[in-house]
């Protein structure tokens, strides 16, 4: 049981903020509200604020410093006048610079490496079909055509499609099969249904047309898998069937490849691996853990008490830090009866050095408001790293269609660039390695 608990804790900390945690985890048996008696956070910093669609014209941001790159915003965001505005680049400049996904992709695309001839799939929520970012070759498939929720477009899927195969994406030349699943709280079940549809379609495709990669920005909770909660085992079985046919299913927590997030601030040289820093979520949870250690917490109760205090007493509290604190509180409540305190502390302090680092932060991605709409995300998650990784794999298959999944995963790790303890994904090195060593 303890091994499962630790695996879940690691998935929680790798996955991201509390919203992601709750998306990943089902109720693990605790009927007591983990936030009973916990105060609402008092957020004093605009760092990592979500201002998408928000009228912020009355805010005074002039004393917030150069943090605009951390803020999420779109064309509908209303900014204050210049005297009350954030320092640094303008929102327009940041929006434009955020479209480039970096790490040599522009040069690769100019040289003709775009993923052309490779078919990939995304399983995610419905998206508008008329956005300018989508490739002309996109095939849109509704997993449940008669479900009324299929008409409810969602930012998440749009962002993932934008990263993998958008006009500014990692692999803009791929044939994208977008499998839209309804946002009805049963993702595992819906993914399994989508995979069944994909495999049925796959049987009718010519060998050179077959789908080689599936990108799903959703991990599998080990405890849910053990009890088949929410259809998790059915989804795992579906992944197994796809793998038997040589299809790579890319998702957070996948056993074949461990990956985390990174980001390069707009204005830096995004082609230079040295411009990248650890994922904003990693930094937020590390800051929380440092404060717990400084407070010398030694028990579940003392940790919960200190986390509760930080929500109102921390003068630098921002949105992401508040989510990290909430995530710590959540895990304390659910694991104090099945894990030791030291195991919990170790898992929450998990070292990410050597793990493949893939861009997640500071990206401008397709929106859902209009065919030309975009949103800049000042902080991202493995939801963004997953399609990036899938896109790079597609570039590898373009140059070496006979490469096996194991060879591709190994090449990703072998060609990664070591930067300040991180192992940054290297699209060019990966592609060149596959060109030089074809089967």
CSV table of C-alpha atoms in Angstrom, one decimal:
chain,number,residue,atom,x,y,z
A,1,UNK,CA,0.0,0.0,0.0
A,2,UNK,CA,2.8,2.4,0.9
A,3,UNK,CA,4.3,2.0,-2.6
A,4,UNK,CA,1.0,3.0,-4.2
A,5,UNK,CA,0.7,6.0,-1.8
A,6,UNK,CA,4.2,7.2,-2.7
A,7,UNK,CA,3.5,6.8,-6.4
A,8,UNK,CA,0.4,8.9,-6.0
A,9,UNK,CA,2.2,11.6,-4.0
A,10,UNK,CA,4.9,11.7,-6.8
A,11,UNK,CA,2.1,12.0,-9.4
A,12,UNK,CA,0.5,14.8,-7.4
A,13,UNK,CA,3.7,16.8,-7.2
A,14,UNK,CA,4.7,16.2,-10.8
A,15,UNK,CA,1.1,17.0,-12.1
A,16,UNK,CA,0.8,20.5,-10.9
A,17,UNK,CA,-1.6,22.7,-9.0
A,18,UNK,CA,-4.6,21.7,-6.9
A,19,UNK,CA,-6.9,22.0,-9.8
A,20,UNK,CA,-4.8,19.5,-11.6
A,21,UNK,CA,-4.6,17.3,-8.5
A,22,UNK,CA,-8.3,17.1,-8.2
A,23,UNK,CA,-8.5,16.4,-11.9
A,24,UNK,CA,-6.1,13.5,-11.5
A,25,UNK,CA,-7.3,12.0,-8.3
A,26,UNK,CA,-10.6,10.5,-7.4
A,27,UNK,CA,-12.0,10.4,-3.8
A,28,UNK,CA,-9.6,8.0,-2.0
A,29,UNK,CA,-12.0,7.2,0.7
A,30,UNK,CA,-11.8,10.3,2.9
A,31,UNK,CA,-15.2,11.6,3.8
A,32,UNK,CA,-13.9,14.5,5.9
A,33,UNK,CA,-13.4,17.8,4.1
A,34,UNK,CA,-9.6,18.3,3.9
A,35,UNK,CA,-10.1,22.1,4.0
A,36,UNK,CA,-12.3,22.2,7.1
A,37,UNK,CA,-11.1,25.1,9.3
A,38,UNK,CA,-8.6,26.2,6.6
A,39,UNK,CA,-8.9,30.0,5.9
A,40,UNK,CA,-9.3,31.4,2.5
A,41,UNK,CA,-5.9,32.6,1.1
A,42,UNK,CA,-5.0,36.3,1.3
A,43,UNK,CA,-3.2,36.8,-2.0
A,44,UNK,CA,-1.0,39.9,-1.9
A,45,UNK,CA,1.0,39.5,-5.1
A,46,UNK,CA,-0.1,39.8,-8.7
A,47,UNK,CA,2.5,37.2,-9.7
A,48,UNK,CA,0.9,34.4,-11.7
A,49,UNK,CA,-2.5,36.2,-11.6
A,50,UNK,CA,-5.1,35.0,-14.2
A,51,UNK,CA,-6.4,38.1,-15.9
A,52,UNK,CA,-7.7,36.4,-19.0
A,53,UNK,CA,-11.0,38.1,-19.9
A,54,UNK,CA,-10.7,40.4,-16.8
A,55,UNK,CA,-11.2,44.1,-16.5
A,56,UNK,CA,-8.0,45.1,-14.6
A,57,UNK,CA,-8.1,48.8,-15.6
A,58,UNK,CA,-8.7,50.0,-12.0
A,59,UNK,CA,-5.7,48.0,-10.5
A,60,UNK,CA,-2.5,49.7,-9.6
A,61,UNK,CA,0.2,47.3,-10.8
A,62,UNK,CA,3.0,49.9,-10.8
A,63,UNK,CA,4.7,48.5,-7.7
A,64,UNK,CA,4.5,44.9,-8.8
A,65,UNK,CA,7.7,44.9,-10.7
A,66,UNK,CA,8.6,43.1,-13.9
A,67,UNK,CA,6.2,40.1,-13.5
A,68,UNK,CA,4.0,40.5,-16.6
A,69,UNK,CA,5.5,37.3,-18.1
A,70,UNK,CA,4.0,35.4,-15.2
A,71,UNK,CA,0.4,36.7,-15.7
A,72,UNK,CA,-2.1,34.8,-17.8
A,73,UNK,CA,-4.1,37.2,-20.2
A,74,UNK,CA,-5.8,37.5,-23.5
A,75,UNK,CA,-7.1,40.1,-25.9
A,76,UNK,CA,-10.1,40.7,-23.7
A,77,UNK,CA,-7.9,41.7,-20.7
A,78,UNK,CA,-8.3,45.4,-19.9
A,79,UNK,CA,-5.1,46.9,-18.6
A,80,UNK,CA,-4.7,50.1,-16.4
A,81,UNK,CA,-3.2,53.2,-17.9
A,82,UNK,CA,0.6,53.4,-18.2
A,83,UNK,CA,1.3,55.1,-14.8
A,84,UNK,CA,-0.3,52.1,-13.1
A,85,UNK,CA,1.0,49.4,-15.5
A,86,UNK,CA,3.5,46.6,-14.8
A,87,UNK,CA,7.1,47.2,-15.8
A,88,UNK,CA,8.9,45.6,-18.7
A,89,UNK,CA,7.6,44.5,-22.1
A,90,UNK,CA,4.1,45.4,-23.2
A,91,UNK,CA,1.3,42.7,-23.2
A,92,UNK,CA,1.3,42.8,-27.0
A,93,UNK,CA,5.1,42.1,-27.1
A,94,UNK,CA,4.8,39.2,-24.6
A,95,UNK,CA,1.8,37.8,-26.4
A,96,UNK,CA,3.7,37.7,-29.7
A,97,UNK,CA,7.0,36.4,-28.3
A,98,UNK,CA,5.1,33.6,-26.4
A,99,UNK,CA,4.0,32.0,-29.7
A,100,UNK,CA,7.5,30.7,-30.4
A,101,UNK,CA,8.0,27.3,-28.7
A,102,UNK,CA,11.7,27.5,-28.8
A,103,UNK,CA,14.6,25.1,-28.7
A,104,UNK,CA,15.5,25.3,-32.4
A,105,UNK,CA,12.1,24.5,-33.7
A,106,UNK,CA,12.0,27.5,-36.1
A,107,UNK,CA,15.2,26.4,-37.9
A,108,UNK,CA,14.0,22.8,-38.0
A,109,UNK,CA,10.7,23.9,-39.6
A,110,UNK,CA,12.6,26.0,-42.2
A,111,UNK,CA,14.7,23.0,-43.1
A,112,UNK,CA,11.5,21.0,-43.7
A,113,UNK,CA,11.2,19.0,-40.5
A,114,UNK,CA,7.5,19.6,-39.6
A,115,UNK,CA,6.2,16.1,-38.9
A,116,UNK,CA,4.8,15.8,-42.4
A,117,UNK,CA,3.6,12.3,-43.2
A,118,UNK,CA,3.1,11.4,-39.5
A,119,UNK,CA,-0.4,10.9,-38.1
A,120,UNK,CA,-1.0,11.8,-34.4
A,121,UNK,CA,-4.0,12.0,-32.2
A,122,UNK,CA,-5.1,14.1,-29.2
A,123,UNK,CA,-7.8,13.0,-26.8
A,124,UNK,CA,-9.2,16.1,-25.0
A,125,UNK,CA,-12.3,18.3,-24.6
A,126,UNK,CA,-14.1,19.9,-27.5
A,127,UNK,CA,-12.5,22.7,-29.4
A,128,UNK,CA,-13.7,25.1,-32.1
A,129,UNK,CA,-13.1,23.7,-35.5
A,130,UNK,CA,-12.4,27.0,-37.3
A,131,UNK,CA,-9.4,28.4,-35.5
A,132,UNK,CA,-6.7,29.7,-37.8
A,133,UNK,CA,-4.0,27.7,-35.9
A,134,UNK,CA,-5.3,24.3,-36.9
A,135,UNK,CA,-3.7,22.3,-39.7
A,136,UNK,CA,-5.8,21.9,-42.8
A,137,UNK,CA,-5.4,18.2,-42.4
A,138,UNK,CA,-7.1,18.0,-39.0
A,139,UNK,CA,-9.7,15.3,-38.7
A,140,UNK,CA,-12.2,16.1,-35.9
A,141,UNK,CA,-14.0,13.2,-34.3
A,142,UNK,CA,-16.6,13.4,-31.5
A,143,UNK,CA,-16.4,10.5,-29.1
A,144,UNK,CA,-20.1,11.0,-28.1
A,145,UNK,CA,-21.7,12.9,-31.0
A,146,UNK,CA,-25.2,13.0,-29.3
A,147,UNK,CA,-23.9,14.3,-26.0
A,148,UNK,CA,-25.0,18.0,-25.5
A,149,UNK,CA,-21.6,18.7,-23.8
A,150,UNK,CA,-19.9,18.1,-27.2
A,151,UNK,CA,-20.9,21.7,-28.1
A,152,UNK,CA,-19.1,23.2,-25.1
A,153,UNK,CA,-15.6,24.1,-26.3
A,154,UNK,CA,-12.8,24.2,-23.8
A,155,UNK,CA,-9.5,26.1,-23.6
A,156,UNK,CA,-7.5,23.0,-22.5
A,157,UNK,CA,-7.9,21.1,-25.7
A,158,UNK,CA,-7.3,24.1,-27.9
A,159,UNK,CA,-4.1,24.8,-26.1
A,160,UNK,CA,-2.9,21.2,-26.5
A,161,UNK,CA,-3.7,21.2,-30.2
A,162,UNK,CA,-2.0,24.5,-30.6
A,163,UNK,CA,1.2,23.2,-29.1
A,164,UNK,CA,1.4,19.9,-30.9
A,165,UNK,CA,0.3,20.8,-34.4
A,166,UNK,CA,-0.8,24.5,-34.6
A,167,UNK,CA,0.8,26.8,-37.2
A,168,UNK,CA,3.2,27.8,-34.5
A,169,UNK,CA,3.3,24.4,-33.0
A,170,UNK,CA,6.1,21.8,-32.6
A,171,UNK,CA,5.0,19.6,-35.6
A,172,UNK,CA,2.7,21.8,-37.8
A,173,UNK,CA,2.9,19.3,-40.7
A,174,UNK,CA,1.4,16.3,-39.0
A,175,UNK,CA,-2.1,14.9,-39.8
A,176,UNK,CA,-3.9,15.6,-36.6
A,177,UNK,CA,-6.8,13.4,-35.5
A,178,UNK,CA,-8.6,15.3,-32.7
A,179,UNK,CA,-10.8,13.0,-30.6
A,180,UNK,CA,-13.2,15.3,-28.6
A,181,UNK,CA,-14.5,13.9,-25.4
A,182,UNK,CA,-17.2,15.6,-23.3
A,183,UNK,CA,-16.3,17.3,-20.1
A,184,UNK,CA,-18.6,15.2,-18.0
A,185,UNK,CA,-16.3,14.1,-15.1
A,186,UNK,CA,-15.6,10.7,-16.5
A,187,UNK,CA,-12.3,11.2,-18.4
A,188,UNK,CA,-10.9,7.6,-18.0
A,189,UNK,CA,-14.1,6.1,-19.5
A,190,UNK,CA,-14.2,8.6,-22.3
A,191,UNK,CA,-10.5,8.1,-23.2
A,192,UNK,CA,-11.1,4.4,-23.4
A,193,UNK,CA,-14.1,5.0,-25.7
A,194,UNK,CA,-12.0,7.3,-27.9
A,195,UNK,CA,-9.2,4.7,-28.1
A,196,UNK,CA,-11.7,2.1,-29.2
A,197,UNK,CA,-12.8,4.5,-32.0
A,198,UNK,CA,-9.2,5.1,-32.9
A,199,UNK,CA,-8.3,1.5,-33.1
A,200,UNK,CA,-11.3,0.8,-35.3
A,201,UNK,CA,-10.3,3.6,-37.6
A,202,UNK,CA,-6.7,2.4,-37.5
A,203,UNK,CA,-7.6,-0.9,-39.0
A,204,UNK,CA,-8.9,0.8,-42.2
A,205,UNK,CA,-5.8,3.0,-42.7
A,206,UNK,CA,-3.0,2.3,-45.1
A,207,UNK,CA,0.3,1.5,-43.3
A,208,UNK,CA,1.8,4.9,-44.1
A,209,UNK,CA,-1.4,6.6,-42.8
A,210,UNK,CA,-1.6,4.9,-39.4
A,211,UNK,CA,-1.8,6.9,-36.2
A,212,UNK,CA,1.6,6.6,-34.5
A,213,UNK,CA,1.2,8.8,-31.4
A,214,UNK,CA,-1.6,9.7,-29.0
A,215,UNK,CA,-1.3,12.7,-26.7
A,216,UNK,CA,-3.4,12.7,-23.6
A,217,UNK,CA,-2.6,15.4,-20.9
A,218,UNK,CA,-4.0,13.3,-18.1
A,219,UNK,CA,-2.2,10.8,-15.9
A,220,UNK,CA,-3.5,7.7,-14.3
A,221,UNK,CA,-3.9,7.6,-10.5
A,222,UNK,CA,-2.4,4.3,-9.2
A,223,UNK,CA,-5.1,3.8,-6.6
A,224,UNK,CA,-7.9,4.4,-9.1
A,225,UNK,CA,-6.2,1.9,-11.3
A,226,UNK,CA,-6.0,-0.7,-8.6
A,227,UNK,CA,-9.8,-0.4,-7.9
A,228,UNK,CA,-10.8,0.5,-11.5
A,229,UNK,CA,-12.3,3.7,-10.1
A,230,UNK,CA,-13.9,5.8,-12.8
A,231,UNK,CA,-12.8,3.3,-15.5
A,232,UNK,CA,-9.1,3.8,-14.9
A,233,UNK,CA,-8.3,0.1,-15.5
A,234,UNK,CA,-10.3,0.2,-18.7
A,235,UNK,CA,-8.3,3.2,-19.9
A,236,UNK,CA,-5.0,1.5,-18.9
A,237,UNK,CA,-6.1,-1.6,-20.9
A,238,UNK,CA,-6.9,0.6,-23.9
A,239,UNK,CA,-3.4,2.1,-23.6
A,240,UNK,CA,-2.0,-1.5,-23.6
A,241,UNK,CA,-3.9,-2.4,-26.7
A,242,UNK,CA,-2.6,0.7,-28.5
A,243,UNK,CA,0.9,-0.1,-27.4
A,244,UNK,CA,0.7,-3.6,-28.8
A,245,UNK,CA,0.0,-2.0,-32.2
A,246,UNK,CA,3.1,0.2,-31.9
A,247,UNK,CA,1.1,3.4,-30.9
A,248,UNK,CA,2.9,5.6,-28.4
A,249,UNK,CA,0.5,7.0,-25.8
A,250,UNK,CA,2.1,10.1,-24.3
A,251,UNK,CA,0.8,11.2,-20.9
A,252,UNK,CA,2.0,12.6,-17.5
A,253,UNK,CA,3.4,9.8,-15.4
A,254,UNK,CA,3.8,7.4,-18.3
A,255,UNK,CA,6.2,4.5,-17.3
A,256,UNK,CA,8.3,4.7,-20.4
A,257,UNK,CA,9.5,8.3,-19.9
A,258,UNK,CA,9.6,10.6,-16.9
A,259,UNK,CA,9.2,14.3,-17.8
A,260,UNK,CA,8.7,17.6,-16.1
A,261,UNK,CA,8.2,21.3,-17.1
A,262,UNK,CA,10.5,24.3,-17.8
A,263,UNK,CA,10.0,27.8,-19.1
A,264,UNK,CA,11.9,30.6,-20.9
A,265,UNK,CA,10.7,34.1,-20.2
A,266,UNK,CA,9.6,36.1,-23.3
A,267,UNK,CA,12.5,38.3,-24.5
A,268,UNK,CA,15.1,35.6,-23.7
A,269,UNK,CA,16.7,33.5,-26.5
A,270,UNK,CA,14.3,30.6,-26.5
A,271,UNK,CA,16.6,28.6,-28.7
A,272,UNK,CA,19.3,28.6,-26.0
A,273,UNK,CA,18.7,25.9,-23.4
A,274,UNK,CA,20.5,28.1,-20.9
A,275,UNK,CA,17.5,30.5,-21.1
A,276,UNK,CA,15.2,28.0,-19.4
A,277,UNK,CA,14.4,27.7,-15.7
A,278,UNK,CA,12.5,25.1,-13.7
A,279,UNK,CA,8.8,24.9,-14.1
A,280,UNK,CA,6.9,27.5,-12.1
A,281,UNK,CA,5.0,24.8,-10.3
A,282,UNK,CA,8.2,23.2,-9.2
A,283,UNK,CA,9.5,26.5,-7.9
A,284,UNK,CA,6.2,27.2,-6.1
A,285,UNK,CA,6.0,23.9,-4.3
A,286,UNK,CA,9.8,24.1,-3.5
A,287,UNK,CA,9.2,27.5,-1.9
A,288,UNK,CA,6.4,26.0,0.3
A,289,UNK,CA,8.5,23.1,1.3
A,290,UNK,CA,11.4,25.4,2.2
A,291,UNK,CA,9.0,27.4,4.5
A,292,UNK,CA,7.8,24.1,6.2
A,293,UNK,CA,11.4,23.1,6.8
A,294,UNK,CA,12.3,26.6,8.1
A,295,UNK,CA,9.3,26.3,10.5
A,296,UNK,CA,10.8,22.9,11.6
A,297,UNK,CA,7.5,21.0,11.3
A,298,UNK,CA,7.7,17.4,12.5
A,299,UNK,CA,4.2,16.1,12.4
A,300,UNK,CA,1.0,16.1,10.3
A,301,UNK,CA,-0.7,18.5,12.7
A,302,UNK,CA,2.2,20.9,12.8
A,303,UNK,CA,2.5,20.9,9.0
A,304,UNK,CA,-1.2,21.5,8.6
A,305,UNK,CA,-1.1,24.3,11.1
A,306,UNK,CA,1.9,26.0,9.4
A,307,UNK,CA,0.3,25.6,5.9
A,308,UNK,CA,-2.9,27.2,7.2
A,309,UNK,CA,-0.9,30.1,8.7
A,310,UNK,CA,1.0,30.7,5.4
A,311,UNK,CA,-2.3,31.2,3.6
A,312,UNK,CA,-3.0,34.4,5.5
A,313,UNK,CA,0.4,35.5,6.9
A,314,UNK,CA,2.7,35.2,3.9
A,315,UNK,CA,3.3,38.7,2.6
A,316,UNK,CA,4.4,37.4,-0.8
A,317,UNK,CA,1.6,34.9,-1.4
A,318,UNK,CA,0.5,34.7,-5.0
A,319,UNK,CA,-2.0,32.5,-6.8
A,320,UNK,CA,0.3,29.7,-7.7
A,321,UNK,CA,1.8,29.6,-4.2
A,322,UNK,CA,-1.7,29.4,-2.7
A,323,UNK,CA,-2.5,26.5,-5.0
A,324,UNK,CA,0.7,24.8,-3.9
A,325,UNK,CA,-0.2,25.3,-0.2
A,326,UNK,CA,-3.7,23.9,-0.9
A,327,UNK,CA,-2.2,20.9,-2.6
A,328,UNK,CA,0.0,20.2,0.5
A,329,UNK,CA,-3.0,20.5,2.8
A,330,UNK,CA,-5.0,18.2,0.5
A,331,UNK,CA,-2.3,15.5,0.6
A,332,UNK,CA,-1.8,15.8,4.4
A,333,UNK,CA,-5.5,15.1,4.9
A,334,UNK,CA,-5.6,12.1,2.6
A,335,UNK,CA,-2.3,10.4,3.4
A,336,UNK,CA,-1.7,10.9,7.1
A,337,UNK,CA,-3.4,7.5,7.8
A,338,UNK,CA,-1.7,5.5,5.1
A,339,UNK,CA,1.8,7.0,4.9
A,340,UNK,CA,4.5,8.1,7.3
A,341,UNK,CA,5.2,11.8,7.7
A,342,UNK,CA,8.8,11.4,6.5
A,343,UNK,CA,7.6,9.6,3.4
A,344,UNK,CA,5.2,12.5,2.7
A,345,UNK,CA,8.0,15.1,3.2
A,346,UNK,CA,10.4,13.2,0.9
A,347,UNK,CA,7.7,12.8,-1.9
A,348,UNK,CA,6.8,16.5,-1.7
A,349,UNK,CA,10.5,17.3,-2.0
A,350,UNK,CA,11.1,15.1,-5.0
A,351,UNK,CA,14.3,16.0,-6.9
A,352,UNK,CA,13.6,16.7,-10.6
A,353,UNK,CA,17.2,16.8,-11.7
A,354,UNK,CA,17.9,14.4,-14.6
A,355,UNK,CA,14.2,14.2,-15.5
A,356,UNK,CA,13.5,15.2,-19.1
A,357,UNK,CA,12.5,18.9,-19.0
A,358,UNK,CA,9.9,20.0,-21.6
A,359,UNK,CA,8.5,23.6,-22.1
A,360,UNK,CA,5.3,24.3,-20.1
A,361,UNK,CA,5.5,28.0,-19.0
A,362,UNK,CA,5.2,31.4,-20.7
A,363,UNK,CA,3.4,30.2,-23.9
A,364,UNK,CA,0.9,31.9,-26.2
A,365,UNK,CA,-1.7,29.4,-27.4
A,366,UNK,CA,-4.8,29.2,-29.4
A,367,UNK,CA,-8.0,30.4,-27.6
A,368,UNK,CA,-11.6,29.5,-28.0
A,369,UNK,CA,-13.3,32.9,-28.2
A,370,UNK,CA,-12.8,33.4,-32.0
A,371,UNK,CA,-10.8,31.9,-34.9
A,372,UNK,CA,-8.0,34.4,-34.3
A,373,UNK,CA,-8.0,34.4,-30.5
A,374,UNK,CA,-5.0,33.6,-28.4
A,375,UNK,CA,-4.2,33.4,-24.7
A,376,UNK,CA,-0.8,33.9,-23.0
A,377,UNK,CA,-0.2,31.5,-20.1
A,378,UNK,CA,2.2,32.8,-17.5
A,379,UNK,CA,2.3,29.4,-15.9
A,380,UNK,CA,1.6,26.1,-17.4
A,381,UNK,CA,1.5,22.4,-16.5
A,382,UNK,CA,2.3,19.0,-17.8
A,383,UNK,CA,-0.8,19.5,-19.9
A,384,UNK,CA,1.4,21.7,-22.1
A,385,UNK,CA,4.5,19.6,-21.9
A,386,UNK,CA,2.7,16.5,-23.1
A,387,UNK,CA,1.7,17.7,-26.6
A,388,UNK,CA,5.2,19.3,-26.9
A,389,UNK,CA,6.8,16.0,-26.2
A,390,UNK,CA,4.4,14.3,-28.6
A,391,UNK,CA,5.2,16.8,-31.3
A,392,UNK,CA,8.9,16.2,-31.0
A,393,UNK,CA,8.3,12.4,-31.2
A,394,UNK,CA,6.5,13.1,-34.5
A,395,UNK,CA,9.5,15.0,-35.9
A,396,UNK,CA,11.5,11.9,-35.1
A,397,UNK,CA,9.1,9.6,-36.9
A,398,UNK,CA,9.2,11.9,-39.9
A,399,UNK,CA,12.9,11.2,-40.4
A,400,UNK,CA,12.9,7.6,-39.3
A,401,UNK,CA,9.4,6.0,-39.7
A,402,UNK,CA,10.8,2.6,-38.7
A,403,UNK,CA,12.1,3.7,-35.3
A,404,UNK,CA,10.5,1.8,-32.4
A,405,UNK,CA,8.9,3.5,-29.4
A,406,UNK,CA,11.8,2.4,-27.2
A,407,UNK,CA,14.4,3.8,-29.6
A,408,UNK,CA,12.6,7.1,-29.7
A,409,UNK,CA,12.3,7.4,-25.9
A,410,UNK,CA,15.9,6.5,-25.5
A,411,UNK,CA,17.0,9.0,-28.1
A,412,UNK,CA,15.0,11.8,-26.3
A,413,UNK,CA,17.0,11.0,-23.1
A,414,UNK,CA,20.3,10.5,-24.8
A,415,UNK,CA,20.2,13.8,-26.7
A,416,UNK,CA,18.9,16.0,-23.9
A,417,UNK,CA,21.0,19.0,-22.9
A,418,UNK,CA,22.3,19.2,-19.4
A,419,UNK,CA,21.6,22.7,-18.0
A,420,UNK,CA,22.0,23.6,-14.3
A,421,UNK,CA,20.8,20.2,-13.1
A,422,UNK,CA,18.0,20.0,-15.7
A,423,UNK,CA,17.9,17.7,-18.7
A,424,UNK,CA,16.4,19.9,-21.4
A,425,UNK,CA,14.7,18.3,-24.4
A,426,UNK,CA,16.7,18.8,-27.6
A,427,UNK,CA,14.6,18.6,-30.7
A,428,UNK,CA,17.5,19.1,-33.2
A,429,UNK,CA,19.7,16.6,-31.4
A,430,UNK,CA,16.9,14.1,-31.3
A,431,UNK,CA,16.1,14.5,-35.0
A,432,UNK,CA,19.8,14.3,-36.1
A,433,UNK,CA,20.3,11.2,-33.9
A,434,UNK,CA,17.5,9.4,-35.7
A,435,UNK,CA,18.7,10.5,-39.1
A,436,UNK,CA,22.2,9.2,-38.4
A,437,UNK,CA,21.1,5.9,-37.0
A,438,UNK,CA,18.1,4.7,-39.1
A,439,UNK,CA,17.0,1.1,-38.8
